[in-house]
Amino acid sequence: MKNPQKILFLADINSTHTELWVKGLLGRGFKIALFSLSKSVITWADDLENFEYHCFGIEVNEVKSNRRFGKFSYFSALTEARNYAESIAPDIVHAHYASSYGTLARRVGHPKTVLSLWGSDVYQFPKRSPFHRLLFKRAVRFAKVVCSTSVDMAREAKKYVDREIIITPFGVDMDLFVPAQVGTMNEMTTIGTAKSLEDVYGIDRLIDLFAEFNSKVNFPVQLQIYGEGTKKDELIAQTQRLGIEELVTFNGFIRGDDLIRAFQSFNVFVTLSRRESFGVSTLEAQACGVPALVTNVGGLPEVTSPETGIIVDENSPETWCDSLLELVGKSRDPYTIELTRQFVQDNFSHEVCVDKLIEVYRNV
């Protein structure tokens, strides 16, 4: 690519995924502008070269809930987005998330529009009403190219619109997410997860599994849960009913170096989700050499190492404990660590994923 292309992102500036895509493309010589509906509550975007952004200024929770983001706000945002796009004169417009930014991109009307599907915009938004389904279809049909972070999500999207969808998964920074150094690993067997404390992510399932696991082993074990959510009190009460409250720690939401250290302390990372579009945290844990136990739901099978992880049937919980025992038995083995990490390196490293997105841009 002789001259850096100018890309206009229509995306949430506060998303870690947005940050990674922007920085990855800047590192390849692209110029990036970003229009965000949400006001910025972060600082990563302030001092980057060849990058500028404009925030419409809606409170983050308003955009996520869609409850107070009414017609006046939408048309005001549309006007600002159009004006910003005209001032930027991008080569490509890339909208991230069909329900909000995809609709915005359709109204902006750039002939070279890429739309990336992220998750709930596919699995939940079209099911809310016939009107929401129509908005989704129009956004997907308008884009010149449509991308999805997982094969499962692409399958779901094709229930509404029959067109080609390119897989461009979220990537993992392999320089940051690394295995623990020998001698620094947690001595106690540690089962862990990092998910929002909501029904969809099956933390209640994990607690039940851990209680069974604890009853079957003759060595000390602990469960470390990272994340916040509306079900926290119920989940704490569940550990008390099962008599394992002393073995389970709710650590709250963490990110950055704290999250990496948490992954490094795990023997096994467990995701027993009822619905999952992709599974970034599962990949990040595996990049740290930690084998994963996941349900056969959504995009989870795609992001789990076939050599070192185990995919369990979500409808057969009686098999889960044996699978967990198997993974614990081979965790911390150097060969397991190497194989687990290599799976992420080969398929989901940030560099590999940026390459896939650049290939999309070249063919728009």
Coordinates of C-alpha atoms in Angstrom, one line a residue:
M1 CA 0.0 0.0 0.0
K2 CA 1.9 3.1 -1.3
N3 CA 0.0 5.8 0.5
P4 CA -1.6 5.4 3.9
Q5 CA -5.4 5.0 3.5
K6 CA -7.6 7.2 5.6
I7 CA -10.2 5.2 7.5
L8 CA -13.2 6.6 9.4
F9 CA -14.2 4.4 12.3
L10 CA -17.8 4.7 13.5
A11 CA -17.3 3.0 16.8
D12 CA -17.4 3.3 20.6
I13 CA -14.2 5.1 21.7
N14 CA -14.4 3.4 25.1
S15 CA -14.2 -0.1 23.8
T16 CA -10.9 -2.0 24.2
H17 CA -11.6 -3.6 20.9
T18 CA -11.8 -0.2 19.2
E19 CA -8.5 0.7 20.8
L20 CA -6.7 -2.4 19.6
W21 CA -8.0 -2.0 16.0
V22 CA -7.0 1.6 15.9
K23 CA -3.5 1.1 17.3
G24 CA -3.0 -1.9 15.0
L25 CA -3.9 0.0 11.9
L26 CA -1.9 3.0 12.9
G27 CA 1.1 0.7 13.3
R28 CA 0.7 -0.3 9.6
G29 CA 0.7 3.2 8.3
F30 CA -3.0 4.0 8.1
K31 CA -4.6 7.3 9.1
I32 CA -7.6 6.9 11.4
A33 CA -10.4 9.2 12.4
L34 CA -13.1 8.0 14.8
F35 CA -16.7 9.2 15.4
S36 CA -18.1 7.9 18.7
L37 CA -21.7 8.3 20.0
S38 CA -20.4 8.0 23.6
K39 CA -18.4 10.6 25.3
S40 CA -14.8 9.6 26.0
V41 CA -14.0 8.3 29.4
I42 CA -10.5 7.0 28.5
T43 CA -7.1 8.6 27.7
W44 CA -5.6 6.2 25.2
A45 CA -6.7 8.3 22.2
D46 CA -5.2 11.6 23.2
D47 CA -1.6 11.4 22.0
L48 CA -1.6 9.2 18.9
E49 CA -0.1 10.3 15.7
N50 CA -2.2 10.1 12.5
F51 CA -5.3 9.8 14.7
E52 CA -8.2 12.1 15.5
Y53 CA -11.6 11.6 17.0
H54 CA -14.9 13.3 17.6
C55 CA -17.4 12.3 20.3
F56 CA -21.0 13.2 20.1
G57 CA -21.1 13.1 23.9
I58 CA -23.9 10.8 24.9
E59 CA -23.4 9.1 28.3
V60 CA -22.0 5.6 27.9
N61 CA -24.9 3.9 29.7
E62 CA -27.4 5.8 27.5
V63 CA -25.9 4.4 24.3
K64 CA -25.7 0.9 25.8
S65 CA -29.3 0.9 27.0
N66 CA -30.8 2.7 24.0
R67 CA -33.5 3.9 26.5
R68 CA -32.7 7.6 26.5
F69 CA -31.1 7.8 23.0
G70 CA -34.2 9.2 21.4
K71 CA -35.0 10.6 18.0
F72 CA -33.7 14.0 18.7
S73 CA -30.3 12.6 19.9
Y74 CA -30.2 10.3 16.9
F75 CA -30.8 13.0 14.3
S76 CA -28.4 15.3 16.0
A77 CA -25.8 12.5 16.0
L78 CA -26.5 11.8 12.3
T79 CA -25.9 15.4 11.4
E80 CA -22.6 15.5 13.3
A81 CA -21.5 12.2 11.8
R82 CA -22.2 13.4 8.3
N83 CA -20.5 16.7 8.8
Y84 CA -17.5 14.9 10.3
A85 CA -17.3 12.4 7.5
E86 CA -17.3 15.2 4.9
S87 CA -14.5 17.0 6.8
I88 CA -12.4 13.9 6.9
A89 CA -13.1 12.7 3.4
P90 CA -12.2 9.1 4.2
D91 CA -11.3 6.4 1.7
I92 CA -13.3 3.9 3.7
V93 CA -15.9 4.1 6.5
H94 CA -15.8 1.2 8.9
A95 CA -18.8 0.8 11.3
H96 CA -18.3 -1.4 14.3
Y97 CA -21.6 -2.8 15.6
A98 CA -24.7 -3.1 13.4
S99 CA -27.5 -1.8 15.5
S100 CA -26.1 1.7 16.3
Y101 CA -23.1 2.5 14.2
G102 CA -24.3 0.3 11.3
T103 CA -27.4 2.4 11.1
L104 CA -25.4 5.5 11.4
A105 CA -23.1 4.4 8.5
R106 CA -26.1 3.7 6.3
R107 CA -27.3 7.3 6.8
V108 CA -23.8 8.7 6.3
G109 CA -23.9 6.9 2.9
H110 CA -20.2 6.4 2.0
P111 CA -20.0 4.0 -1.0
K112 CA -17.1 2.1 0.6
T113 CA -18.5 1.1 3.9
V114 CA -17.3 -1.9 5.9
L115 CA -19.6 -3.2 8.7
S116 CA -18.3 -5.3 11.6
L117 CA -20.7 -7.4 13.6
W118 CA -19.7 -7.7 17.2
G119 CA -22.2 -9.8 19.2
S120 CA -25.5 -8.6 20.8
D121 CA -26.1 -6.6 17.6
V122 CA -26.6 -9.9 15.9
Y123 CA -27.8 -12.3 18.6
Q124 CA -30.2 -9.9 20.4
F125 CA -31.0 -6.7 18.6
P126 CA -32.9 -8.2 15.6
K127 CA -35.1 -10.2 17.9
R128 CA -36.4 -7.2 19.9
S129 CA -39.1 -6.3 17.3
P130 CA -39.9 -6.4 13.6
F131 CA -38.6 -2.8 13.5
H132 CA -35.3 -3.7 15.0
R133 CA -35.0 -6.6 12.6
L134 CA -35.6 -4.2 9.7
L135 CA -32.9 -1.8 10.9
F136 CA -30.4 -4.7 11.2
K137 CA -31.2 -5.9 7.7
R138 CA -30.8 -2.5 6.2
A139 CA -27.5 -1.9 7.9
V140 CA -26.1 -5.2 6.7
R141 CA -27.4 -4.9 3.2
F142 CA -26.1 -1.3 2.8
A143 CA -22.4 -2.2 3.6
K144 CA -20.2 -3.0 0.7
V145 CA -18.4 -5.6 3.0
V146 CA -19.7 -7.2 6.1
C147 CA -17.3 -8.8 8.7
S148 CA -18.0 -10.9 11.8
T149 CA -15.8 -11.8 14.7
S150 CA -16.9 -15.5 14.6
V151 CA -18.2 -18.1 12.3
D152 CA -21.2 -18.7 14.6
M153 CA -22.1 -15.0 14.5
A154 CA -21.9 -15.0 10.7
R155 CA -24.3 -18.0 10.7
E156 CA -26.7 -16.1 12.9
A157 CA -26.6 -13.0 10.7
K158 CA -27.3 -15.0 7.6
K159 CA -30.7 -15.9 9.1
Y160 CA -31.7 -12.4 8.3
V161 CA -29.6 -11.4 5.3
D162 CA -28.1 -13.9 2.7
R163 CA -24.8 -12.4 1.8
E164 CA -21.1 -13.1 2.1
I165 CA -19.6 -12.4 5.6
I166 CA -15.9 -12.3 6.2
I167 CA -14.4 -13.5 9.5
T168 CA -12.2 -10.9 11.2
P169 CA -11.8 -12.0 14.8
F170 CA -10.6 -9.8 17.7
G171 CA -6.9 -10.4 18.3
V172 CA -4.7 -10.8 21.4
D173 CA -1.5 -8.9 22.1
M174 CA 0.9 -11.8 22.5
D175 CA 3.6 -9.5 23.9
L176 CA 1.3 -8.7 26.8
F177 CA -0.5 -12.0 27.5
V178 CA 2.3 -14.4 28.3
P179 CA 2.7 -17.4 30.6
A180 CA 3.8 -17.0 34.1
Q181 CA 7.6 -17.3 34.7
V182 CA 8.7 -20.6 36.3
G183 CA 8.6 -20.3 40.1
T184 CA 6.0 -17.5 40.1
M185 CA 2.9 -19.7 39.6
N186 CA 0.2 -20.1 42.2
E187 CA 1.0 -23.2 44.3
M188 CA -2.7 -23.8 45.1
T189 CA -4.8 -25.3 42.3
T190 CA -6.8 -22.4 40.9
I191 CA -9.9 -22.5 38.7
G192 CA -10.7 -19.1 37.3
T193 CA -12.9 -17.0 35.0
A194 CA -13.2 -13.4 34.0
K195 CA -16.7 -12.6 32.8
S196 CA -19.6 -10.3 33.7
L197 CA -21.7 -11.7 36.5
E198 CA -24.8 -12.2 34.4
D199 CA -27.0 -15.3 33.7
V200 CA -25.8 -15.5 30.1
Y201 CA -22.2 -16.2 31.2
G202 CA -23.1 -19.2 33.4
I203 CA -21.2 -18.2 36.5
D204 CA -23.8 -20.1 38.5
R205 CA -22.9 -23.2 36.5
L206 CA -19.2 -22.7 37.3
I207 CA -19.9 -22.5 41.0
D208 CA -21.9 -25.7 40.9
L209 CA -19.1 -27.4 39.0
F210 CA -16.4 -26.1 41.4
A211 CA -18.4 -27.5 44.4
E212 CA -18.5 -30.9 42.8
F213 CA -14.8 -30.7 41.8
N214 CA -13.8 -29.7 45.4
S215 CA -15.7 -32.7 46.8
K216 CA -13.8 -35.1 44.6
V217 CA -10.2 -34.0 45.0
N218 CA -7.9 -34.5 47.9
F219 CA -5.8 -31.3 47.4
P220 CA -6.5 -27.7 48.2
V221 CA -8.4 -25.8 45.5
Q222 CA -9.8 -22.3 45.0
L223 CA -12.1 -20.5 42.5
Q224 CA -11.2 -17.0 41.5
I225 CA -14.0 -15.0 39.7
Y226 CA -13.2 -11.7 38.1
G227 CA -16.0 -9.4 36.9
E228 CA -19.0 -7.4 38.1
G229 CA -22.7 -7.7 37.3
T230 CA -26.2 -7.7 38.5
K231 CA -26.1 -11.3 39.7
K232 CA -23.2 -10.9 42.2
D233 CA -25.3 -11.1 45.4
E234 CA -27.1 -14.2 44.1
L235 CA -23.8 -15.9 43.2
I236 CA -22.3 -15.1 46.6
A237 CA -25.4 -16.6 48.2
Q238 CA -25.0 -19.7 46.0
T239 CA -21.5 -20.3 47.3
Q240 CA -22.8 -20.0 50.9
R241 CA -25.6 -22.5 50.3
L242 CA -23.0 -24.9 48.9
G243 CA -20.6 -24.4 51.8
I244 CA -17.7 -23.2 49.6
E245 CA -17.8 -19.5 50.3
E246 CA -14.3 -19.7 51.9
L247 CA -12.9 -21.2 48.7
V248 CA -14.5 -18.7 46.2
T249 CA -13.3 -15.1 45.8
F250 CA -15.2 -12.5 43.9
N251 CA -12.5 -10.0 42.8
G252 CA -14.5 -7.4 40.8
F253 CA -13.6 -6.1 37.4
I254 CA -9.9 -5.8 36.5
R255 CA -8.0 -5.1 33.3
G256 CA -4.5 -4.5 32.0
D257 CA -1.6 -6.0 34.0
D258 CA -3.9 -7.1 36.8
L259 CA -5.9 -9.2 34.4
I260 CA -2.8 -10.8 32.9
R261 CA -1.5 -11.7 36.4
A262 CA -4.9 -13.2 37.2
F263 CA -4.8 -15.4 34.1
Q264 CA -1.2 -16.5 34.9
S265 CA -2.4 -17.7 38.3
F266 CA -5.0 -20.1 36.9
N267 CA -4.6 -23.8 36.3
V268 CA -7.7 -23.8 34.1
F269 CA -9.9 -21.1 32.6
V270 CA -13.6 -22.0 32.6
T271 CA -16.4 -20.4 30.5
L272 CA -19.7 -22.2 30.8
S273 CA -21.7 -19.5 29.0
R274 CA -25.3 -20.0 27.8
R275 CA -24.6 -17.6 25.0
E276 CA -21.3 -16.2 23.7
S277 CA -20.5 -14.4 20.5
F278 CA -16.7 -14.9 20.5
G279 CA -14.8 -15.3 23.8
V280 CA -11.9 -12.8 24.0
S281 CA -11.1 -13.7 27.6
T282 CA -10.8 -17.3 26.7
L283 CA -8.2 -16.5 24.1
E284 CA -6.3 -14.2 26.5
A285 CA -6.1 -16.9 29.1
Q286 CA -4.8 -19.4 26.6
A287 CA -2.2 -16.9 25.4
C288 CA -1.0 -17.1 29.0
G289 CA -0.7 -20.9 28.5
V290 CA -3.8 -21.7 30.5
P291 CA -6.0 -24.5 29.0
A292 CA -9.7 -23.7 28.7
L293 CA -12.9 -25.6 29.5
V294 CA -15.9 -24.2 27.6
T295 CA -19.4 -25.0 26.6
N296 CA -20.3 -25.8 23.0
V297 CA -22.0 -22.4 22.6
G298 CA -21.7 -19.6 20.1
G299 CA -18.1 -18.8 19.1
L300 CA -16.5 -20.6 22.1
P301 CA -15.5 -23.8 20.2
E302 CA -13.8 -21.6 17.6
V303 CA -11.5 -19.9 20.2
T304 CA -10.6 -23.1 22.2
S305 CA -7.4 -25.0 21.4
P306 CA -8.4 -28.5 20.1
E307 CA -5.1 -29.9 21.4
T308 CA -5.3 -28.7 25.0
G309 CA -8.8 -27.4 25.7
I310 CA -12.1 -29.3 26.2
I311 CA -15.4 -28.3 24.8
V312 CA -18.3 -29.7 26.8
D313 CA -22.0 -30.2 26.0
E314 CA -23.9 -27.5 27.8
N315 CA -26.8 -29.9 28.2
S316 CA -24.6 -32.6 29.9
P317 CA -23.3 -31.0 33.1
E318 CA -22.7 -34.5 34.6
T319 CA -19.6 -34.7 32.3
W320 CA -18.1 -31.4 33.2
C321 CA -16.3 -32.4 36.4
D322 CA -14.3 -35.2 34.7
S323 CA -13.3 -32.8 32.0
L324 CA -12.1 -30.3 34.6
L325 CA -10.1 -33.0 36.4
E326 CA -8.5 -33.9 33.1
L327 CA -7.4 -30.4 32.4
V328 CA -6.1 -29.7 35.9
G329 CA -4.0 -32.9 35.6
K330 CA -2.1 -31.6 32.6
S331 CA -2.1 -27.9 33.5
R332 CA 1.3 -26.4 34.2
D333 CA 2.9 -29.0 32.0
P334 CA 5.4 -27.1 29.7
Y335 CA 4.2 -28.9 26.6
T336 CA 0.5 -28.0 27.5
I337 CA 1.5 -24.4 28.0
E338 CA 3.4 -24.2 24.7
L339 CA 0.6 -25.9 22.7
T340 CA -2.1 -23.7 24.2
R341 CA -0.2 -20.5 23.5
Q342 CA 0.7 -21.6 20.0
F343 CA -2.9 -22.0 19.1
V344 CA -3.6 -18.4 19.9
Q345 CA -0.4 -17.2 18.2
D346 CA -1.2 -19.0 14.9
N347 CA -4.9 -18.1 14.7
F348 CA -5.7 -15.0 16.9
S349 CA -2.6 -13.0 17.5
H350 CA -3.3 -9.3 17.0
E351 CA -0.9 -9.2 14.1
V352 CA -2.7 -12.0 12.3
C353 CA -6.1 -10.3 12.9
V354 CA -4.9 -6.9 11.7
D355 CA -3.6 -8.6 8.5
K356 CA -7.1 -10.0 7.9
L357 CA -8.7 -6.6 8.3
I358 CA -6.2 -4.9 6.0
E359 CA -6.9 -7.6 3.4
V360 CA -10.6 -6.6 3.7
Y361 CA -9.7 -2.9 3.1
R362 CA -7.6 -3.8 0.0
N363 CA -10.6 -5.5 -1.6
V364 CA -13.3 -3.0 -0.8

